CSV table of C-alpha atoms in Angstrom, one decimal:
chain,number,residue,atom,x,y,z
A,1,MET,CA,0.0,0.0,0.0
A,2,ILE,CA,1.4,3.6,-1.0
A,3,THR,CA,1.7,6.0,1.7
A,4,ASN,CA,2.8,9.5,2.3
A,5,ASP,CA,6.1,8.1,3.6
A,6,ASP,CA,6.9,6.6,0.0
A,7,TYR,CA,6.5,10.4,-1.4
A,8,THR,CA,9.1,11.5,1.1
A,9,ARG,CA,11.4,8.6,0.3
A,10,ALA,CA,11.2,9.0,-3.3
A,11,LEU,CA,12.2,12.8,-3.0
A,12,GLU,CA,15.1,11.9,-0.9
A,13,THR,CA,16.2,9.3,-3.4
A,14,PHE,CA,15.8,11.8,-6.2
A,15,VAL,CA,17.6,14.4,-4.7
A,16,SER,CA,20.6,12.1,-3.8
A,17,VAL,CA,20.8,10.7,-7.3
A,18,ALA,CA,20.6,14.1,-8.9
A,19,GLY,CA,23.2,15.3,-6.5
A,20,GLN,CA,25.8,13.3,-8.4
A,21,LEU,CA,25.7,16.0,-11.0
A,22,GLY,CA,27.7,18.1,-8.6
A,23,ASP,CA,28.3,21.6,-9.8
A,24,LYS,CA,26.4,21.2,-12.9
A,25,LEU,CA,23.2,21.2,-10.4
A,26,ARG,CA,22.1,24.7,-9.4
A,27,SER,CA,18.8,23.8,-7.7
A,28,ILE,CA,15.9,21.5,-7.4
A,29,LEU,CA,12.5,22.9,-7.0
A,30,LEU,CA,9.6,21.0,-5.6
A,31,TYR,CA,6.0,21.9,-6.2
A,32,GLY,CA,2.8,20.3,-6.3
A,33,SER,CA,0.7,18.5,-3.8
A,34,MET,CA,3.8,17.4,-1.6
A,35,VAL,CA,4.6,21.3,-1.0
A,36,LYS,CA,0.8,21.9,-0.5
A,37,GLY,CA,0.4,18.9,1.9
A,38,THR,CA,-2.4,17.6,-0.4
A,39,VAL,CA,-0.8,14.3,-1.4
A,40,ARG,CA,-3.1,11.7,-2.2
A,41,PRO,CA,-1.1,8.4,-1.8
A,42,GLY,CA,-1.3,6.5,-5.0
A,43,ALA,CA,-3.2,9.0,-6.9
A,44,SER,CA,-0.8,12.1,-6.7
A,45,ASP,CA,2.2,12.4,-9.3
A,46,MET,CA,5.6,11.1,-8.3
A,47,LEU,CA,7.3,13.7,-8.8
A,48,ASP,CA,6.5,17.4,-9.3
A,49,ALA,CA,10.0,18.9,-9.6
A,50,ALA,CA,11.9,21.2,-11.7
A,51,VAL,CA,16.0,20.9,-12.0
A,52,ILE,CA,17.7,24.2,-13.0
A,53,LEU,CA,21.1,23.3,-14.2
A,54,ARG,CA,24.5,25.1,-15.1
A,55,GLU,CA,24.3,26.8,-18.6
A,56,SER,CA,27.4,25.0,-19.9
A,57,VAL,CA,25.5,21.7,-19.9
A,58,LEU,CA,23.4,22.7,-22.8
A,59,THR,CA,26.6,23.8,-25.0
A,60,THR,CA,28.9,21.0,-24.0
A,61,GLU,CA,27.7,17.6,-25.6
A,62,ALA,CA,29.4,15.4,-22.8
A,63,GLU,CA,27.9,17.4,-19.9
A,64,TYR,CA,24.5,17.0,-21.5
A,65,TYR,CA,24.8,13.3,-21.9
A,66,GLU,CA,26.0,13.2,-18.4
A,67,VAL,CA,22.7,15.0,-17.3
A,68,LEU,CA,20.5,13.0,-19.1
A,69,ASP,CA,22.2,9.7,-17.8
A,70,VAL,CA,21.7,11.1,-13.9
A,71,LEU,CA,17.9,12.3,-14.5
A,72,THR,CA,16.8,9.5,-16.2
A,73,GLU,CA,18.3,7.2,-13.5
A,74,ALA,CA,16.8,9.5,-10.7
A,75,CYS,CA,13.4,9.2,-12.5
A,76,ALA,CA,13.5,5.7,-13.0
A,77,ARG,CA,14.5,5.2,-9.3
A,78,ILE,CA,11.3,6.6,-8.1
A,79,ARG,CA,8.9,5.1,-10.3
A,80,MET,CA,6.5,2.9,-8.4
A,81,PRO,CA,3.9,0.6,-9.9
A,82,GLY,CA,0.3,2.1,-9.7
A,83,VAL,CA,1.4,5.7,-8.9
A,84,PRO,CA,1.0,8.1,-11.6
A,85,PHE,CA,4.7,9.0,-12.7
A,86,HIS,CA,5.8,12.6,-13.9
A,87,PRO,CA,9.3,12.9,-14.9
A,88,VAL,CA,10.9,16.2,-13.6
A,89,HIS,CA,11.6,19.3,-15.8
A,90,TYR,CA,14.9,20.6,-16.4
A,91,PHE,CA,16.7,23.8,-17.8
A,92,VAL,CA,19.3,26.3,-17.5
A,93,LEU,CA,19.1,29.8,-16.5
A,94,ASP,CA,21.5,32.3,-18.5
A,95,ASP,CA,22.3,35.7,-17.9
A,96,ALA,CA,19.4,37.1,-19.5
A,97,GLY,CA,17.1,35.5,-17.4
A,98,TRP,CA,15.2,32.4,-18.5
A,99,SER,CA,11.8,32.3,-20.0
A,100,ALA,CA,9.6,29.6,-18.8
A,101,ALA,CA,6.2,29.0,-20.2
A,102,THR,CA,4.0,31.1,-18.2
A,103,HIS,CA,1.7,28.3,-16.8
A,104,PHE,CA,4.4,26.7,-14.6
A,105,LEU,CA,5.4,30.3,-12.9
A,106,PRO,CA,2.5,30.5,-10.4
A,107,ALA,CA,3.6,27.7,-8.8
A,108,TRP,CA,7.3,27.8,-9.5
A,109,LYS,CA,7.8,31.3,-8.4
A,110,SER,CA,5.6,31.2,-5.3
A,111,GLU,CA,7.2,30.7,-1.8
A,112,ARG,CA,3.9,29.1,-0.9
A,113,TYR,CA,3.4,26.6,-3.6
A,114,SER,CA,7.0,25.7,-4.2
A,115,ARG,CA,10.2,24.6,-2.1
A,116,ILE,CA,13.7,24.4,-2.5
A,117,VAL,CA,15.1,21.0,-1.9
A,118,ALA,CA,18.6,21.3,-3.2
A,119,GLY,CA,21.1,23.9,-4.1
A,120,VAL,CA,20.3,27.8,-4.3
A,121,ASP,CA,16.8,29.5,-4.6
A,122,LEU,CA,16.4,31.1,-8.0
A,123,ARG,CA,12.7,31.3,-8.1
A,124,ALA,CA,13.1,35.1,-8.4
A,125,CYS,CA,15.0,34.8,-11.7
A,126,LEU,CA,12.2,32.7,-13.5
A,127,ARG,CA,10.3,34.9,-16.0
A,128,THR,CA,8.1,34.5,-19.1
A,129,ALA,CA,8.6,35.5,-22.7
A,130,ASP,CA,4.7,35.8,-22.7
A,131,VAL,CA,4.5,39.0,-20.4
A,132,GLU,CA,1.3,40.1,-21.8
A,133,CYS,CA,-0.4,36.4,-21.4
A,134,GLU,CA,-1.0,36.7,-25.3
A,135,PHE,CA,0.0,32.5,-25.5
A,136,MET,CA,-2.0,32.3,-22.5
A,137,ARG,CA,-5.1,33.4,-24.3
A,138,GLY,CA,-4.6,31.2,-27.4
A,139,TRP,CA,-3.9,28.2,-25.3
A,140,TYR,CA,-7.1,28.6,-23.3
A,141,VAL,CA,-9.1,29.0,-26.2
A,142,GLN,CA,-7.9,25.8,-27.6
A,143,LEU,CA,-8.0,23.8,-24.2
A,144,SER,CA,-11.7,25.2,-24.0
A,145,TRP,CA,-12.5,23.9,-27.3
A,146,ALA,CA,-10.9,20.7,-26.9
A,147,LEU,CA,-12.8,20.3,-23.7
A,148,GLN,CA,-15.9,21.1,-25.3
A,149,GLN,CA,-15.5,18.3,-28.0
A,150,ALA,CA,-14.4,15.8,-25.5
A,151,ALA,CA,-17.6,16.3,-23.3
A,152,LEU,CA,-19.6,16.5,-26.7
A,153,ALA,CA,-18.2,13.0,-27.4
A,154,VAL,CA,-19.5,11.5,-24.2
A,155,LYS,CA,-22.8,13.2,-24.4
A,156,LEU,CA,-23.5,12.6,-28.0
A,157,GLY,CA,-21.2,9.5,-29.0
A,158,PRO,CA,-18.1,9.9,-30.6
A,159,ARG,CA,-18.1,10.8,-34.0
A,160,THR,CA,-16.0,7.8,-35.2
A,161,ALA,CA,-17.1,4.4,-34.4
A,162,GLY,CA,-14.7,2.6,-32.2
A,163,GLN,CA,-13.2,5.9,-31.0
A,164,PRO,CA,-13.3,5.8,-27.0
A,165,ALA,CA,-15.0,8.6,-25.1
A,166,PRO,CA,-12.9,10.1,-22.4
A,167,SER,CA,-14.0,9.4,-18.7
A,168,LEU,CA,-15.6,11.7,-16.5
A,169,ARG,CA,-12.5,11.8,-14.5
A,170,GLU,CA,-10.6,12.8,-17.4
A,171,LEU,CA,-13.3,15.6,-18.2
A,172,ARG,CA,-12.8,16.7,-14.7
A,173,HIS,CA,-9.1,17.0,-15.0
A,174,ARG,CA,-9.7,18.9,-18.4
A,175,LEU,CA,-11.9,21.6,-16.7
A,176,ARG,CA,-9.3,21.9,-13.9
A,177,GLU,CA,-6.8,22.9,-16.6
A,178,THR,CA,-9.1,24.9,-18.7
A,179,SER,CA,-9.8,26.9,-15.4
A,180,ALA,CA,-6.3,27.6,-15.0
A,181,PHE,CA,-5.7,28.6,-18.3
A,182,ALA,CA,-8.7,31.1,-18.1
A,183,CYS,CA,-7.2,32.8,-15.2
A,184,PHE,CA,-4.0,33.1,-17.1
A,185,ALA,CA,-5.8,34.4,-20.2
A,186,CYS,CA,-7.4,37.1,-18.0
A,187,GLY,CA,-3.8,37.9,-16.8
A,188,MET,CA,-4.4,36.6,-13.2
A,189,LEU,CA,-1.4,34.1,-12.5
A,190,VAL,CA,-2.8,31.7,-9.9
A,191,ASP,CA,-2.2,28.3,-8.7
A,192,ARG,CA,-4.3,25.7,-10.5
A,193,ASP,CA,-6.1,24.6,-7.5
A,194,ASP,CA,-7.3,28.1,-6.8
A,195,ALA,CA,-8.3,28.9,-10.1
A,196,PRO,CA,-12.0,27.9,-9.9
A,197,ALA,CA,-12.7,29.9,-6.9
A,198,ALA,CA,-10.7,33.0,-8.4
A,199,LEU,CA,-12.9,32.5,-11.6
A,200,VAL,CA,-16.0,32.7,-9.6
A,201,ARG,CA,-14.9,36.0,-7.9
A,202,LEU,CA,-13.5,37.4,-11.1
A,203,LEU,CA,-16.3,36.8,-13.7
A,204,PRO,CA,-19.6,37.5,-11.6
A,205,GLU,CA,-21.6,38.3,-14.6
A,206,ALA,CA,-21.1,34.3,-15.7
A,207,GLN,CA,-23.0,31.4,-14.0
A,208,LEU,CA,-20.0,29.6,-12.5
A,209,GLU,CA,-21.2,28.6,-9.1
A,210,LEU,CA,-20.9,24.9,-9.8
A,211,LEU,CA,-17.1,25.3,-11.3
A,212,PRO,CA,-15.4,24.4,-8.0
A,213,GLN,CA,-17.1,21.5,-7.1
A,214,LEU,CA,-16.9,20.1,-10.9
A,215,CYS,CA,-13.1,20.8,-10.4
A,216,ASP,CA,-12.8,18.8,-7.1
A,217,ARG,CA,-10.1,16.5,-7.2
A,218,SER,CA,-11.6,14.3,-4.4
A,219,ALA,CA,-14.9,14.2,-6.0
A,220,VAL,CA,-16.4,10.6,-6.7
A,221,ASP,CA,-18.7,9.8,-9.3
A,222,GLY,CA,-21.8,8.1,-9.1
A,223,ASP,CA,-23.9,6.0,-11.3
A,224,ASP,CA,-24.7,6.5,-15.1
A,225,GLU,CA,-27.4,8.9,-14.6
A,226,ASP,CA,-25.3,11.0,-12.6
A,227,HIS,CA,-22.8,11.0,-15.2
A,228,THR,CA,-25.2,12.4,-17.8
A,229,VAL,CA,-26.0,15.2,-15.5
A,230,LEU,CA,-22.6,16.1,-14.8
A,231,VAL,CA,-21.5,16.1,-18.4
A,232,ASP,CA,-24.1,18.5,-19.1
A,233,GLN,CA,-23.2,20.4,-16.3
A,234,ILE,CA,-19.4,20.7,-17.5
A,235,LEU,CA,-20.5,21.7,-21.1
A,236,THR,CA,-22.4,24.5,-19.7
A,237,VAL,CA,-19.9,25.8,-17.2
A,238,ASN,CA,-17.3,25.6,-19.9
A,239,GLU,CA,-19.5,27.6,-22.3
A,240,GLU,CA,-20.3,30.2,-19.4
A,241,LEU,CA,-16.3,30.5,-19.0
A,242,HIS,CA,-15.5,30.8,-22.5
A,243,ARG,CA,-18.4,33.3,-23.1
A,244,ALA,CA,-17.1,35.5,-20.2
A,245,VAL,CA,-13.3,35.2,-20.7
A,246,GLY,CA,-13.8,35.9,-24.2
A,247,GLY,CA,-15.4,39.0,-23.2
A,248,ARG,CA,-12.3,39.8,-21.0
A,249,MET,CA,-10.0,38.9,-23.7
A,250,LEU,CA,-11.7,41.3,-26.1
A,251,ASP,CA,-10.1,44.1,-23.9
A,252,ARG,CA,-6.6,42.5,-24.0
A,253,ARG,CA,-5.8,43.8,-20.5
A,254,SER,CA,-5.5,42.3,-17.3
A,255,PRO,CA,-8.6,42.6,-14.8
A,256,THR,CA,-6.9,45.3,-13.1
A,257,GLY,CA,-5.3,46.9,-16.1
A,258,GLU,CA,-1.9,46.1,-14.6
A,259,ALA,CA,0.6,43.8,-15.6
A,260,PRO,CA,0.0,40.2,-14.7
A,261,ALA,CA,0.3,39.3,-11.1
A,262,HIS,CA,1.8,36.3,-9.5
A,263,ALA,CA,-0.1,34.9,-6.5
A,264,GLY,CA,1.3,33.1,-3.5
B,1,MET,CA,-0.5,20.1,-21.1
B,2,THR,CA,-0.6,17.5,-23.4
B,3,GLN,CA,-0.8,19.0,-26.8
B,4,ALA,CA,-4.5,19.2,-28.1
B,5,HIS,CA,-3.8,18.0,-31.7
B,6,ILE,CA,-6.3,18.0,-34.3
B,7,SER,CA,-8.3,14.7,-34.9
B,8,THR,CA,-6.6,12.3,-37.1
B,9,VAL,CA,-9.6,10.5,-38.8
B,10,SER,CA,-10.8,12.0,-42.0
B,11,THR,CA,-14.1,11.2,-43.7
B,12,ARG,CA,-13.6,12.6,-47.1
B,13,VAL,CA,-17.3,12.8,-47.4
B,14,PRO,CA,-18.6,16.1,-49.0
B,15,LEU,CA,-20.8,18.1,-46.9
B,16,ASP,CA,-24.3,18.7,-47.7
B,17,THR,CA,-24.1,22.4,-47.1
B,18,SER,CA,-27.6,23.2,-48.1
B,19,LEU,CA,-28.8,20.9,-45.4
B,20,ILE,CA,-26.5,22.3,-42.8
B,21,VAL,CA,-27.6,25.9,-43.4
B,22,ALA,CA,-31.2,24.7,-43.3
B,23,LYS,CA,-30.6,22.8,-40.1
B,24,LEU,CA,-29.1,26.0,-38.5
B,25,ARG,CA,-31.6,28.4,-39.7
B,26,SER,CA,-34.3,26.3,-38.6
B,27,ARG,CA,-32.9,25.8,-35.2
B,28,GLY,CA,-31.5,29.3,-34.4
B,29,GLU,CA,-31.4,31.8,-37.3
B,30,ARG,CA,-31.7,34.7,-34.7
B,31,ASP,CA,-28.5,33.8,-33.3
B,32,LEU,CA,-26.6,33.1,-36.7
B,33,HIS,CA,-24.5,35.8,-38.2
B,34,SER,CA,-22.8,33.9,-41.0
B,35,ILE,CA,-21.7,30.5,-42.3
B,36,VAL,CA,-18.4,30.0,-44.2
B,37,GLN,CA,-16.7,27.1,-45.5
B,38,PHE,CA,-13.0,27.0,-46.2
B,39,SER,CA,-10.1,24.9,-46.6
B,40,HIS,CA,-7.4,24.3,-44.1
B,41,PRO,CA,-4.3,22.1,-44.8
B,42,PHE,CA,-3.8,21.1,-41.2
B,43,SER,CA,-7.4,19.8,-40.8
B,44,LYS,CA,-8.3,16.2,-41.3
B,45,ALA,CA,-11.7,17.3,-42.9
B,46,ASP,CA,-11.9,18.4,-46.6
B,47,GLN,CA,-13.7,21.5,-45.8
B,48,VAL,CA,-13.9,23.2,-42.6
B,49,LEU,CA,-17.3,25.0,-41.5
B,50,LEU,CA,-17.0,28.4,-39.6
B,51,VAL,CA,-20.3,29.2,-37.9
B,52,VAL,CA,-20.5,32.6,-36.7
B,53,LEU,CA,-23.2,33.8,-34.2
B,54,ALA,CA,-24.2,36.8,-33.0
B,55,ALA,CA,-22.1,38.6,-30.4
B,56,GLU,CA,-24.8,38.6,-27.9
B,57,ALA,CA,-25.5,35.0,-28.5
B,58,ARG,CA,-25.9,33.0,-25.1
B,59,ASN,CA,-24.9,29.7,-26.2
B,60,ARG,CA,-22.8,27.9,-28.9
B,61,LEU,CA,-23.5,24.4,-27.9
B,62,TRP,CA,-26.6,23.9,-30.0
B,63,VAL,CA,-24.5,24.7,-33.3
B,64,TYR,CA,-22.4,21.5,-32.3
B,65,GLU,CA,-25.3,19.4,-31.0
B,66,GLU,CA,-27.3,20.1,-34.1
B,67,LEU,CA,-24.3,18.9,-36.6
B,68,TRP,CA,-22.6,16.7,-34.5
B,69,HIS,CA,-23.5,13.5,-36.7
B,70,GLU,CA,-23.5,15.8,-39.9
B,71,ILE,CA,-19.8,16.8,-39.5
B,72,VAL,CA,-17.7,13.8,-38.6
B,73,ASP,CA,-14.2,15.2,-38.3
B,74,LYS,CA,-14.2,17.2,-34.9
B,75,ASP,CA,-12.0,19.8,-36.5
B,76,GLY,CA,-14.5,20.0,-39.3
B,77,LEU,CA,-16.7,22.5,-37.5
B,78,LEU,CA,-15.7,25.8,-35.5
B,79,CYS,CA,-18.2,28.0,-34.2
B,80,LEU,CA,-17.4,31.4,-32.7
B,81,ARG,CA,-19.5,34.7,-31.6
B,82,VAL,CA,-18.8,37.4,-34.3
B,83,SER,CA,-16.9,39.3,-31.3
B,84,GLU,CA,-14.5,36.3,-30.9
B,85,LEU,CA,-13.3,36.2,-34.5
B,86,ALA,CA,-10.0,37.4,-33.0
B,87,HIS,CA,-9.5,34.1,-31.4
B,88,LEU,CA,-9.1,32.3,-34.6
B,89,GLY,CA,-5.3,33.7,-35.0
B,90,LEU,CA,-4.3,33.6,-31.5
B,91,PRO,CA,-0.9,31.9,-30.8
B,92,GLY,CA,-1.5,28.6,-28.8
B,93,PRO,CA,0.1,25.3,-28.4
B,94,VAL,CA,-1.4,23.9,-31.5
B,95,VAL,CA,0.7,26.1,-33.6
B,96,THR,CA,-1.1,25.5,-36.9
B,97,MET,CA,-4.2,26.9,-35.6
B,98,ALA,CA,-2.8,30.3,-35.8
B,99,SER,CA,-2.9,30.2,-39.7
B,100,LEU,CA,-6.6,29.6,-39.5
B,101,PRO,CA,-7.4,33.5,-40.5
B,102,TYR,CA,-5.2,33.4,-43.6
B,103,TRP,CA,-6.6,30.2,-44.8
B,104,VAL,CA,-10.3,31.6,-44.0
B,105,LYS,CA,-9.9,34.8,-45.9
B,106,THR,CA,-8.0,33.1,-48.8
B,107,THR,CA,-10.3,29.9,-49.5
B,108,GLY,CA,-13.4,30.8,-47.7
B,109,ARG,CA,-16.8,30.6,-49.3
B,110,PRO,CA,-19.7,32.5,-47.6
B,111,LEU,CA,-22.9,30.0,-47.5
B,112,TYR,CA,-25.2,32.2,-45.4
B,113,GLY,CA,-25.4,35.6,-44.0
B,114,ALA,CA,-22.7,38.5,-43.9
B,115,ASP,CA,-19.2,37.7,-45.0
B,116,PRO,CA,-17.2,37.7,-41.8
B,117,ARG,CA,-14.0,37.6,-43.8
B,118,HIS,CA,-13.7,41.3,-43.8
B,119,GLU,CA,-13.6,41.4,-40.2
B,120,ILE,CA,-10.8,38.7,-39.6
B,121,GLY,CA,-7.3,40.2,-39.5
B,122,VAL,CA,-4.0,38.2,-40.9
B,123,ALA,CA,-1.3,39.9,-39.0
B,124,PRO,CA,1.5,37.8,-37.8
B,125,CYS,CA,2.3,37.3,-34.2
B,126,THR,CA,5.8,38.1,-34.0
B,127,ASN,CA,6.4,36.6,-30.6
B,128,LEU,CA,4.9,33.1,-31.8
B,129,LEU,CA,8.4,31.4,-32.1
B,130,ARG,CA,9.6,32.7,-29.0
B,131,TYR,CA,6.4,31.5,-27.3
B,132,HIS,CA,7.0,27.9,-28.7
B,133,LEU,CA,10.7,28.2,-27.7
B,134,ASP,CA,9.7,28.7,-24.2
B,135,ARG,CA,6.8,25.9,-24.3
B,136,VAL,CA,9.4,23.0,-25.6
B,137,ARG,CA,12.0,24.2,-23.1
B,138,SER,CA,9.6,23.9,-20.5
B,139,SER,CA,8.7,20.6,-21.6
B,140,ARG,CA,11.8,18.6,-21.5
B,141,ASP,CA,10.2,16.4,-18.9
B,142,GLN,CA,8.7,14.7,-21.9
B,143,ILE,CA,12.1,13.6,-23.1
B,144,LEU,CA,12.8,12.1,-19.6
B,145,HIS,CA,9.6,10.3,-20.0
B,146,PHE,CA,10.9,8.5,-23.1
B,147,LEU,CA,14.1,8.1,-21.9
B,148,VAL,CA,13.1,6.3,-18.8
B,149,LYS,CA,10.6,3.9,-20.5
B,150,GLN,CA,13.4,3.4,-23.1
B,151,LYS,CA,11.1,4.2,-26.1
B,152,TYR,CA,13.6,5.6,-28.3
B,153,ARG,CA,11.5,5.8,-31.5
B,154,SER,CA,8.6,7.5,-29.5
B,155,LEU,CA,11.3,10.0,-28.5
B,156,ASP,CA,12.5,10.8,-32.0
B,157,ALA,CA,8.8,11.0,-33.1
B,158,TYR,CA,8.0,13.4,-30.4
B,159,LEU,CA,11.1,15.4,-31.2
B,160,VAL,CA,10.2,15.5,-35.0
B,161,THR,CA,6.7,16.8,-33.9
B,162,GLU,CA,8.4,19.5,-32.2
B,163,ARG,CA,10.8,20.6,-34.6
B,164,HIS,CA,8.0,20.6,-37.1
B,165,SER,CA,5.8,22.9,-34.6
B,166,LEU,CA,8.8,25.1,-34.1
B,167,MET,CA,9.5,25.6,-38.0
B,168,TYR,CA,6.1,26.4,-38.6
B,169,ALA,CA,6.2,29.1,-35.9
B,170,ALA,CA,9.2,30.5,-37.4
B,171,LEU,CA,7.6,30.8,-40.7
B,172,PHE,CA,4.2,32.2,-39.3
B,173,SER,CA,6.1,34.5,-37.3
B,174,ARG,CA,7.3,36.3,-40.2
B,175,GLY,CA,3.6,35.9,-42.2
B,176,ILE,CA,4.6,33.1,-44.1
B,177,TRP,CA,1.1,31.6,-44.1
B,178,HIS,CA,0.9,29.5,-47.2
B,179,VAL,CA,2.7,26.5,-45.8
B,180,SER,CA,1.1,22.8,-45.6
B,181,PRO,CA,2.8,19.7,-44.2
B,182,ASP,CA,3.9,18.8,-47.6
B,183,THR,CA,5.5,22.1,-48.2
B,184,LEU,CA,7.1,22.8,-44.5
B,185,ALA,CA,10.6,21.8,-45.3
B,186,GLN,CA,10.7,23.5,-48.6
B,187,GLU,CA,9.3,26.6,-47.1
B,188,PHE,CA,11.5,26.7,-44.2
B,189,THR,CA,14.8,26.1,-46.1
B,190,ALA,CA,13.9,28.8,-48.6
B,191,ALA,CA,12.9,31.2,-45.8
B,192,CYS,CA,16.2,30.5,-43.4
B,193,ALA,CA,19.2,32.5,-44.2
B,194,ASP,CA,21.4,30.6,-41.7
B,195,ALA,CA,23.4,28.0,-43.6
B,196,ALA,CA,24.4,26.4,-40.3
B,197,LEU,CA,20.7,26.0,-39.3
B,198,ARG,CA,19.8,24.4,-42.5
B,199,GLU,CA,22.7,21.9,-42.3
B,200,HIS,CA,21.8,20.9,-38.8
B,201,LEU,CA,18.2,20.3,-40.1
B,202,GLY,CA,19.6,17.8,-42.4
B,203,GLU,CA,21.3,16.1,-39.6
B,204,LEU,CA,18.5,15.7,-37.5
B,205,ASN,CA,16.6,14.3,-40.4
B,206,ALA,CA,19.1,11.8,-41.2
B,207,LEU,CA,19.6,10.6,-37.8
B,208,SER,CA,15.6,9.8,-37.6
B,209,GLU,CA,16.1,7.7,-40.4
B,210,THR,CA,19.3,6.1,-38.8
B,211,LEU,CA,17.3,5.2,-35.7
B,212,THR,CA,14.7,3.5,-37.6
B,213,ARG,CA,17.3,1.0,-38.7
B,214,THR,CA,19.1,0.7,-35.4
B,215,PRO,CA,18.9,-2.5,-33.4
B,216,ASP,CA,16.8,-2.1,-30.2
B,217,GLY,CA,19.8,-2.7,-28.1
B,218,GLU,CA,22.0,0.3,-29.7
B,219,GLN,CA,19.2,3.0,-30.0
B,220,LYS,CA,20.2,4.8,-26.6
B,221,ALA,CA,23.1,6.3,-28.3
B,222,VAL,CA,21.3,7.7,-31.2
B,223,ALA,CA,18.4,8.9,-29.0
B,224,TYR,CA,20.6,10.7,-27.0
B,225,LYS,CA,22.5,12.5,-30.2
B,226,ALA,CA,19.0,13.3,-31.6
B,227,VAL,CA,18.1,15.0,-28.0
B,228,TRP,CA,21.5,17.0,-28.4
B,229,LEU,CA,21.1,18.0,-32.0
B,230,PHE,CA,17.5,19.1,-31.0
B,231,GLU,CA,19.1,21.3,-28.2
B,232,THR,CA,21.5,22.8,-30.8
B,233,PHE,CA,18.3,23.5,-33.2
B,234,LEU,CA,16.5,25.4,-30.3
B,235,SER,CA,19.4,27.5,-29.7
B,236,GLN,CA,20.1,28.1,-33.3
B,237,LEU,CA,16.5,28.8,-33.9
B,238,SER,CA,16.3,31.3,-31.0
B,239,THR,CA,18.4,33.9,-33.3
B,240,TRP,CA,15.6,33.4,-35.9
B,241,HIS,CA,13.4,36.4,-34.3
B,242,PRO,CA,12.4,39.0,-36.7
């Protein structure tokens, strides 16, 4: 049986193996459920972490191969049967400041949602090229559309025979992702778990009351009849969100008229 | 995010556009602004239908529900409010979606209502390549995903897909829109002034072919080389910015 201790031991193992990189390793940043204290043993990802490396590893072939060897080994050592596995991110920071895709920054820059488990704290250096959240707007639109198509496939049947319809769990996951990107599209960089409630507050003109409970990670779904209702609710909430966020996007400014803010 | 790629199943069945227009008018003519049919080389549908609703339309779901079984390819139907037409060209993770305005404008055929093509802009997003470079550099966990599982051919396929995304992004960011999967390599080579980058691309393509011929036990070294060349490609491409 998987326990919280397994996650702690996996983190220790990962840090120990990654430590073989010596001075090529600048920092390891932990984020996700282990930092939030919301690990669901057996269901939470193993392991949400980002490794920051010395810049020379991306310009020296032999160094890069060593990094691949060590990180592959470190990831392989923490895989456990039946536990969702998520390899770590790795990147370098250059003198000009590295640009991360915006959607990672709310967690990676946050004192509340991330923790340094090895090396030095470089979180303040992380930044994005998408300062106006333009890419996030496009990303949101594509996610919203993909969620709509997936939910319609459940409701109306797959368009192509033999194509499996997504599960309700997958629809909930997609709605959580879509909600987070809806926040980013509005210039509000919040942690993913905080996004549904933030949207309810930000978009009072939309009927989003059901959004937080539809996004609830701990929700247990009932029988087939419940599923039909839930799929309809997901479709309706997604459509409400799209209409409201689309209206905000027309303005092309953050809700406060200021530069995007990092929460946490 | 797992990239939301457009569907891969093609029907190749011509649409009965008269029937479609009649169905939509019958169900919700009051909300209907226009209907346009156009070609998009990245869609598996022969023709894509763009249904534009009035800005005040509360809901778009009825359009999809009405046509769900008429249009078999999920990327064969797009429905937006007229106020959302600018969404069409937004830069997103599926890079080829950014070219939609170009294809609507150049191949669109109005089927009903006002012609929305006049309201669609085709200005390139000059930051598109930069966004995609950030996205790819933020997704190196995918490389480890394949290495840990020793799925080296899948890793190469992933790198090829990302390479193509970046090549599209580079071209689109310069306003070179008339590109299809068949012409991507040719258009990229023609637009790329950097001889080293062109040569590098050739090396990457050759390595992919090598990997397909390499016995299972010897693929790791070739995969590492592919990852290394891909990193160099990212670095070279970062100087492409207009």
